[in-house]
PDB file of C-alpha atoms in Angstrom:
ATOM      1  CA  MET A  75      80.273 126.828  94.062  1.00  0.00           C
ATOM      2  CA  ALA A  76      80.094 123.070  94.041  1.00  0.00           C
ATOM      3  CA  SER A  77      83.716 122.886  93.134  1.00  0.00           C
ATOM      4  CA  SER A  78      84.608 125.239  96.117  1.00  0.00           C
ATOM      5  CA  ASP A  79      82.672 123.046  98.473  1.00  0.00           C
ATOM      6  CA  VAL A  80      84.627 120.050  97.244  1.00  0.00           C
ATOM      7  CA  ASN A  81      87.945 121.856  97.827  1.00  0.00           C
ATOM      8  CA  VAL A  82      86.839 122.927 101.295  1.00  0.00           C
ATOM      9  CA  ARG A  83      85.983 119.281 102.251  1.00  0.00           C
ATOM     10  CA  ILE A  84      89.248 118.001 100.938  1.00  0.00           C
ATOM     11  CA  CYS A  85      91.229 120.590 102.823  1.00  0.00           C
ATOM     12  CA  GLU A  86      89.361 119.889 106.056  1.00  0.00           C
ATOM     13  CA  GLN A  87      89.961 116.140 105.775  1.00  0.00           C
ATOM     14  CA  GLU A  88      93.684 116.554 105.078  1.00  0.00           C
ATOM     15  CA  ILE A  89      94.028 119.171 107.919  1.00  0.00           C
ATOM     16  CA  LEU A  90      92.423 116.679 110.264  1.00  0.00           C
ATOM     17  CA  LYS A  91      94.668 113.884 109.053  1.00  0.00           C
ATOM     18  CA  TYR A  92      97.855 115.854 109.566  1.00  0.00           C
ATOM     19  CA  ASP A  93      96.661 117.132 112.944  1.00  0.00           C
ATOM     20  CA  LEU A  94      96.150 113.548 114.136  1.00  0.00           C
ATOM     21  CA  GLU A  95      99.544 112.439 112.730  1.00  0.00           C
ATOM     22  CA  ILE A  96     101.228 115.262 114.623  1.00  0.00           C
ATOM     23  CA  LYS A  97      99.481 114.346 117.927  1.00  0.00           C
ATOM     24  CA  ALA A  98     100.495 110.663 117.532  1.00  0.00           C
ATOM     25  CA  LEU A  99     104.157 111.639 116.835  1.00  0.00           C
ATOM     26  CA  ILE A 100     104.198 113.923 119.811  1.00  0.00           C
ATOM     27  CA  GLN A 101     103.026 110.982 121.906  1.00  0.00           C
ATOM     28  CA  ASP A 102     105.812 108.913 120.413  1.00  0.00           C
ATOM     29  CA  ILE A 103     108.338 111.627 121.472  1.00  0.00           C
ATOM     30  CA  THR A 104     106.886 111.567 124.963  1.00  0.00           C
ATOM     31  CA  GLU A 105     107.404 107.824 125.205  1.00  0.00           C
ATOM     32  CA  CYS A 106     110.743 107.826 123.464  1.00  0.00           C
ATOM     33  CA  THR A 107     113.551 106.518 125.804  1.00  0.00           C
ATOM     34  CA  GLY A 108     116.335 106.707 123.213  1.00  0.00           C
ATOM     35  CA  PRO A 109     118.613 106.433 121.486  1.00  0.00           C
ATOM     36  CA  GLN A 110     119.037 109.985 120.319  1.00  0.00           C
ATOM     37  CA  GLY A 111     118.903 108.875 116.643  1.00  0.00           C
ATOM     38  CA  LYS A 112     115.327 107.609 117.138  1.00  0.00           C
ATOM     39  CA  LEU A 113     114.216 110.938 118.563  1.00  0.00           C
ATOM     40  CA  THR A 114     115.792 112.729 115.602  1.00  0.00           C
ATOM     41  CA  GLU A 115     113.885 110.514 113.180  1.00  0.00           C
ATOM     42  CA  ILE A 116     110.527 111.162 114.948  1.00  0.00           C
ATOM     43  CA  ASN A 117     111.202 114.939 114.915  1.00  0.00           C
ATOM     44  CA  ALA A 118     111.888 114.795 111.180  1.00  0.00           C
ATOM     45  CA  ASP A 119     108.515 113.200 110.650  1.00  0.00           C
ATOM     46  CA  VAL A 120     106.907 115.892 112.835  1.00  0.00           C
ATOM     47  CA  LYS A 121     108.430 118.660 110.770  1.00  0.00           C
ATOM     48  CA  LYS A 122     107.185 117.074 107.559  1.00  0.00           C
ATOM     49  CA  SER A 123     103.659 116.823 108.912  1.00  0.00           C
ATOM     50  CA  PHE A 124     103.686 120.424 110.166  1.00  0.00           C
ATOM     51  CA  HIS A 125     104.805 121.513 106.726  1.00  0.00           C
ATOM     52  CA  ASN A 126     101.999 119.625 105.063  1.00  0.00           C
ATOM     53  CA  LEU A 127      99.490 120.976 107.582  1.00  0.00           C
ATOM     54  CA  ARG A 128     100.652 124.558 106.993  1.00  0.00           C
ATOM     55  CA  LEU A 129     100.124 124.104 103.227  1.00  0.00           C
ATOM     56  CA  ARG A 130      96.645 122.735 103.672  1.00  0.00           C
ATOM     57  CA  ILE A 131      95.672 125.643 105.939  1.00  0.00           C
ATOM     58  CA  GLN A 132      96.982 128.088 103.328  1.00  0.00           C
ATOM     59  CA  ASP A 133      94.894 126.340 100.661  1.00  0.00           C
ATOM     60  CA  LEU A 134      91.813 126.657 102.823  1.00  0.00           C
ATOM     61  CA  GLU A 135      92.578 130.371 103.344  1.00  0.00           C
ATOM     62  CA  GLN A 136      92.952 130.860  99.659  1.00  0.00           C
ATOM     63  CA  THR A 137      89.611 129.188  99.092  1.00  0.00           C
ATOM     64  CA  ALA A 138      88.067 131.531 101.681  1.00  0.00           C
ATOM     65  CA  MET A 139      89.312 134.544  99.801  1.00  0.00           C
ATOM     66  CA  GLU A 140      87.808 133.285  96.626  1.00  0.00           C
ATOM     67  CA  GLN A 141      84.220 133.053  98.059  1.00  0.00           C
ATOM     68  CA  ASP A 142      81.547 135.321  96.451  1.00  0.00           C
ATOM     69  CA  LYS A 143      79.378 135.560  99.599  1.00  0.00           C
ATOM     70  CA  GLU A 144      80.831 137.369 102.509  1.00  0.00           C
ATOM     71  CA  SER A 145      79.158 135.107 105.046  1.00  0.00           C
ATOM     72  CA  ASP A 146      80.853 132.061 103.462  1.00  0.00           C
ATOM     73  CA  LYS A 147      84.187 133.882 103.318  1.00  0.00           C
ATOM     74  CA  GLN A 148      83.998 134.835 107.001  1.00  0.00           C
ATOM     75  CA  ALA A 149      82.942 131.346 108.069  1.00  0.00           C
ATOM     76  CA  LEU A 150      86.023 129.832 106.255  1.00  0.00           C
ATOM     77  CA  ILE A 151      88.356 132.464 107.680  1.00  0.00           C
ATOM     78  CA  ARG A 152      87.168 131.498 111.210  1.00  0.00           C
ATOM     79  CA  GLN A 153      87.904 127.827 110.457  1.00  0.00           C
ATOM     80  CA  VAL A 154      91.439 128.882 109.214  1.00  0.00           C
ATOM     81  CA  GLU A 155      92.057 130.811 112.415  1.00  0.00           C
ATOM     82  CA  GLY A 156      90.889 127.794 114.516  1.00  0.00           C
ATOM     83  CA  HIS A 157      93.250 125.444 112.604  1.00  0.00           C
ATOM     84  CA  ARG A 158      96.159 127.791 113.079  1.00  0.00           C
ATOM     85  CA  LYS A 159      95.479 128.060 116.871  1.00  0.00           C
ATOM     86  CA  GLN A 160      95.456 124.241 116.942  1.00  0.00           C
ATOM     87  CA  MET A 161      98.706 124.137 114.993  1.00  0.00           C
ATOM     88  CA  LEU A 162     100.365 126.464 117.489  1.00  0.00           C
ATOM     89  CA  SER A 163      99.076 124.396 120.369  1.00  0.00           C
ATOM     90  CA  ASN A 164     100.578 121.277 118.747  1.00  0.00           C
ATOM     91  CA  GLN A 165     103.912 123.175 118.270  1.00  0.00           C
ATOM     92  CA  THR A 166     103.942 124.042 122.032  1.00  0.00           C
ATOM     93  CA  ALA A 167     103.207 120.435 122.951  1.00  0.00           C
ATOM     94  CA  TRP A 168     105.977 119.330 120.494  1.00  0.00           C
ATOM     95  CA  ARG A 169     108.530 121.522 122.228  1.00  0.00           C
ATOM     96  CA  LYS A 170     107.587 120.344 125.680  1.00  0.00           C
ATOM     97  CA  ALA A 171     107.663 116.668 124.630  1.00  0.00           C
ATOM     98  CA  ASN A 172     111.136 117.157 123.066  1.00  0.00           C
ATOM     99  CA  LEU A 173     112.391 118.767 126.239  1.00  0.00           C
ATOM    100  CA  ALA A 174     111.115 116.033 128.409  1.00  0.00           C
ATOM    101  CA  SER A 175     112.379 113.276 126.173  1.00  0.00           C
ATOM    102  CA  LYS A 176     115.889 114.786 125.903  1.00  0.00           C
ATOM    103  CA  LEU A 177     116.105 115.118 129.703  1.00  0.00           C
ATOM    104  CA  SER A 178     115.055 111.512 130.058  1.00  0.00           C
ATOM    105  CA  ILE A 179     117.512 110.210 127.455  1.00  0.00           C
ATOM    106  CA  ASP A 180     120.358 112.307 129.055  1.00  0.00           C
ATOM    107  CA  LYS A 181     119.480 110.785 132.483  1.00  0.00           C
ATOM    108  CA  MET A 182     119.405 107.251 131.099  1.00  0.00           C
ATOM    109  CA  GLU A 183     122.778 107.782 129.306  1.00  0.00           C
ATOM    110  CA  LYS A 184     124.366 109.124 132.483  1.00  0.00           C
ATOM    111  CA  GLN A 185     122.987 106.146 134.467  1.00  0.00           C
ATOM    112  CA  ALA A 186     124.342 103.788 131.898  1.00  0.00           C
ATOM    113  CA  LEU A 187     127.787 105.437 132.193  1.00  0.00           C
ATOM    114  CA  LEU A 188     127.707 105.135 135.964  1.00  0.00           C
ATOM    115  CA  ASN A 189     126.693 101.484 135.732  1.00  0.00           C
ATOM    116  CA  GLY A 190     129.424 100.787 133.233  1.00  0.00           C
ATOM    117  CA  ALA A 191     132.013 102.446 135.561  1.00  0.00           C
ATOM    118  CA  ASP A 192     130.684 100.313 138.482  1.00  0.00           C
ATOM    119  CA  CYS A 193     131.031  97.221 136.384  1.00  0.00           C
ATOM    120  CA  ALA A 194     134.595  98.145 135.420  1.00  0.00           C
ATOM    121  CA  VAL A 195     135.504  98.572 139.137  1.00  0.00           C
ATOM    122  CA  ARG A 196     133.896  95.263 140.081  1.00  0.00           C
ATOM    123  CA  GLU A 197     135.860  93.552 137.178  1.00  0.00           C
ATOM    124  CA  ARG A 198     139.092  94.993 138.374  1.00  0.00           C
ATOM    125  CA  LYS A 199     138.453  93.662 141.904  1.00  0.00           C
ATOM    126  CA  MET A 200     138.088  90.118 140.700  1.00  0.00           C
ATOM    127  CA  THR A 201     140.442  87.788 142.503  1.00  0.00           C
ATOM    128  CA  LYS A 202     142.641  85.129 141.043  1.00  0.00           C
ATOM    129  CA  GLU A 203     140.368  82.457 142.405  1.00  0.00           C
ATOM    130  CA  GLY A 204     137.468  84.109 140.445  1.00  0.00           C
ATOM    131  CA  LEU A 205     139.588  84.181 137.289  1.00  0.00           C
ATOM    132  CA  SER A 206     140.543  80.499 137.812  1.00  0.00           C
ATOM    133  CA  GLN A 207     136.859  79.587 138.188  1.00  0.00           C
ATOM    134  CA  THR A 208     136.062  81.499 135.037  1.00  0.00           C
ATOM    135  CA  ASN A 209     138.728  79.642 133.176  1.00  0.00           C
ATOM    136  CA  SER A 210     137.496  76.314 134.522  1.00  0.00           C
ATOM    137  CA  ASP A 211     133.891  77.219 133.365  1.00  0.00           C
ATOM    138  CA  ILE A 212     135.200  78.157 129.927  1.00  0.00           C
ATOM    139  CA  THR A 213     137.051  74.879 129.646  1.00  0.00           C
ATOM    140  CA  GLU A 214     134.004  72.951 130.770  1.00  0.00           C
ATOM    141  CA  ASN A 215     131.852  74.737 128.245  1.00  0.00           C
ATOM    142  CA  LEU A 216     134.292  73.999 125.458  1.00  0.00           C
ATOM    143  CA  MET A 217     134.372  70.323 126.328  1.00  0.00           C
ATOM    144  CA  SER A 218     130.552  70.314 126.416  1.00  0.00           C
ATOM    145  CA  ILE A 219     130.440  71.951 122.967  1.00  0.00           C
ATOM    146  CA  SER A 220     133.036  69.365 121.818  1.00  0.00           C
ATOM    147  CA  ARG A 221     130.770  66.536 123.011  1.00  0.00           C
ATOM    148  CA  MET A 222     127.743  68.035 121.344  1.00  0.00           C
ATOM    149  CA  MET A 223     129.605  68.409 118.100  1.00  0.00           C
ATOM    150  CA  ALA A 224     130.719  64.746 118.284  1.00  0.00           C
ATOM    151  CA  GLN A 225     127.081  63.734 118.795  1.00  0.00           C
ATOM    152  CA  GLN A 226     126.008  65.874 115.923  1.00  0.00           C
ATOM    153  CA  VAL A 227     128.555  64.238 113.644  1.00  0.00           C
ATOM    154  CA  GLN A 228     127.425  60.782 114.770  1.00  0.00           C
ATOM    155  CA  GLN A 229     123.812  61.693 114.133  1.00  0.00           C
ATOM    156  CA  SER A 230     124.789  63.039 110.649  1.00  0.00           C
ATOM    157  CA  GLU A 231     126.575  59.742 109.848  1.00  0.00           C
ATOM    158  CA  GLU A 232     123.541  57.877 110.876  1.00  0.00           C
ATOM    159  CA  SER A 233     121.345  60.046 108.826  1.00  0.00           C
ATOM    160  CA  ILE A 234     123.492  59.609 105.824  1.00  0.00           C
ATOM    161  CA  THR A 235     123.434  55.815 106.264  1.00  0.00           C
ATOM    162  CA  SER A 236     119.626  55.930 106.616  1.00  0.00           C
ATOM    163  CA  LEU A 237     119.281  58.018 103.499  1.00  0.00           C
ATOM    164  CA  ALA A 238     121.529  55.581 101.506  1.00  0.00           C
ATOM    165  CA  THR A 239     119.371  52.662 102.703  1.00  0.00           C
ATOM    166  CA  SER A 240     116.186  54.558 101.763  1.00  0.00           C
ATOM    167  CA  SER A 241     117.692  55.381  98.333  1.00  0.00           C
ATOM    168  CA  ARG A 242     118.502  51.641  97.686  1.00  0.00           C
ATOM    169  CA  THR A 243     114.989  50.681  98.795  1.00  0.00           C
ATOM    170  CA  ILE A 244     113.474  53.237  96.435  1.00  0.00           C
ATOM    171  CA  GLN A 245     115.589  51.986  93.546  1.00  0.00           C
ATOM    172  CA  GLU A 246     114.637  48.383  94.216  1.00  0.00           C
ATOM    173  CA  THR A 247     110.901  49.415  94.425  1.00  0.00           C
ATOM    174  CA  ASN A 248     111.284  51.289  91.174  1.00  0.00           C
ATOM    175  CA  GLU A 249     112.748  48.237  89.428  1.00  0.00           C
ATOM    176  CA  GLU A 250     109.830  46.140  90.776  1.00  0.00           C
ATOM    177  CA  PHE A 251     107.386  48.728  89.418  1.00  0.00           C
ATOM    178  CA  LYS A 252     109.041  48.506  86.038  1.00  0.00           C
ATOM    179  CA  THR A 253     108.788  44.674  86.083  1.00  0.00           C
ATOM    180  CA  MET A 254     105.163  44.827  87.082  1.00  0.00           C
ATOM    181  CA  THR A 255     104.466  47.418  84.349  1.00  0.00           C
ATOM    182  CA  GLY A 256     105.993  45.078  81.721  1.00  0.00           C
ATOM    183  CA  THR A 257     103.936  42.130  82.998  1.00  0.00           C
ATOM    184  CA  ILE A 258     100.750  44.196  82.924  1.00  0.00           C
ATOM    185  CA  GLN A 259     101.490  45.368  79.397  1.00  0.00           C
ATOM    186  CA  LEU A 260     102.170  41.771  78.289  1.00  0.00           C
ATOM    187  CA  GLY A 261      98.899  40.611  79.967  1.00  0.00           C
ATOM    188  CA  ARG A 262      97.055  43.452  78.242  1.00  0.00           C
ATOM    189  CA  LYS A 263      98.397  42.339  74.821  1.00  0.00           C
ATOM    190  CA  LEU A 264      97.402  38.747  75.463  1.00  0.00           C
ATOM    191  CA  ILE A 265      93.909  39.698  76.554  1.00  0.00           C
ATOM    192  CA  THR A 266      93.538  41.859  73.460  1.00  0.00           C
ATOM    193  CA  LYS A 267      94.714  38.964  71.280  1.00  0.00           C
ATOM    194  CA  TYR A 268      92.337  36.489  73.015  1.00  0.00           C
ATOM    195  CA  ASN A 269      89.457  38.947  72.599  1.00  0.00           C
ATOM    196  CA  ARG A 270      90.155  39.272  68.837  1.00  0.00           C
ATOM    197  CA  ARG A 271      90.385  35.459  68.460  1.00  0.00           C
ATOM    198  CA  GLU A 272      87.066  35.037  70.305  1.00  0.00           C
ATOM    199  CA  LEU A 273      85.388  37.520  67.928  1.00  0.00           C
ATOM    200  CA  THR A 274      86.781  35.659  64.944  1.00  0.00           C
ATOM    201  CA  ASP A 275      85.583  32.320  66.317  1.00  0.00           C
ATOM    202  CA  LYS A 276      82.087  33.772  66.882  1.00  0.00           C
ATOM    203  CA  LEU A 277      82.027  35.165  63.313  1.00  0.00           C
ATOM    204  CA  LEU A 278      82.964  31.783  61.861  1.00  0.00           C
ATOM    205  CA  ILE A 279      80.408  29.925  63.903  1.00  0.00           C
ATOM    206  CA  PHE A 280      77.777  32.385  62.775  1.00  0.00           C
ATOM    207  CA  LEU A 281      78.782  31.910  59.104  1.00  0.00           C
ATOM    208  CA  ALA A 282      78.733  28.090  59.421  1.00  0.00           C
ATOM    209  CA  LEU A 283      75.337  28.205  61.161  1.00  0.00           C
ATOM    210  CA  ALA A 284      74.033  30.439  58.372  1.00  0.00           C
ATOM    211  CA  LEU A 285      75.364  28.123  55.702  1.00  0.00           C
ATOM    212  CA  PHE A 286      73.871  25.183  57.499  1.00  0.00           C
ATOM    213  CA  LEU A 287      70.445  26.783  57.734  1.00  0.00           C
ATOM    214  CA  ALA A 288      70.638  27.785  54.102  1.00  0.00           C
ATOM    215  CA  THR A 289      71.429  24.169  53.086  1.00  0.00           C
ATOM    216  CA  VAL A 290      68.591  22.861  55.206  1.00  0.00           C
ATOM    217  CA  LEU A 291      66.150  25.336  53.666  1.00  0.00           C
ATOM    218  CA  TYR A 292      67.313  24.446  50.201  1.00  0.00           C
ATOM    219  CA  ILE A 293      66.818  20.699  50.851  1.00  0.00           C
ATOM    220  CA  LEU A 294      63.343  21.249  52.335  1.00  0.00           C
ATOM    221  CA  LYS A 295      62.435  23.415  49.318  1.00  0.00           C
ATOM    222  CA  LYS A 296      63.437  20.679  46.901  1.00  0.00           C
ATOM    223  CA  ARG A 297      61.634  17.976  48.858  1.00  0.00           C
ATOM    224  CA  LEU A 298      58.425  19.860  49.631  1.00  0.00           C
ATOM    225  CA  PHE A 299      58.100  22.132  46.625  1.00  0.00           C
ATOM    226  CA  PRO A 300      59.859  20.398  43.656  1.00  0.00           C
ATOM    227  CA  PHE A 301      57.837  22.396  41.147  1.00  0.00           C
ATOM    228  CA  LEU A 302      59.242  25.706  42.399  1.00  0.00           C
TER     229      LEU A 302
END
C-alpha cells in the first residue's frame, strides 16, 4: 500500500509538471511572431510534453486498477478522468493558439513582401542626382575610413616605439638589480667573515685572560702559601 501511495504521488507530480510545461508552451505559441521555423520548434516541444503527460496518466490509471479497496480505486479513476479532461482542454487551446499564430505570421510575411515591393519601387524612382549624392557619400566615407586607418597605423607605430623603450628600461633595471644582488652577496660574505673574526678574537682574549688569572693565582699561592 505504501508503495502504491508513492507511485500515485510521483504520477501526480509529473502530471502537474507536464501540464504546466504545456500551458507555458501554448503561451509561447500565442506570442510567437515568426519565423515559421520557430513555431515548428515550439510545436515539437508541445507534442513531446503531451506524449509524456499521456504516459503518466496511463500509469496513474494502471495504479488505480491495482488498488485493493474499491473506494481508493474509484478515487484514482476520478483523478484520471480529471487529468484527461484537462489534457483535452490544453489540446483545444493548443490548436487555437496555433491558428492565431499562423494567421499572424502570414499577415506579417505579406506585409513584409508589400514593404519590400514599395522599397523596390522607390529605389527605381531614384534620380541621377540621388545616385550622384550616394556616390559622393560613399567616396567621403571611404576617405574617412582611410584617414582613420592612417591614424591607427600611426598610433600602432607609437605604441611599438613605446614598447621598445619600455623593454630597454626593463632590461636596464634588470641589469641594475643583478649588480645590486652581487653587491649585497659580497657584503653578506664580508659581514660573515668579520663576524667569524670577531668571535675568534673574543675567544683568544678569553684564553689570554684565563691564562693571566691562572698565573696570578699561581704566584699568590707560592707567596702566601709556600708550604702547600
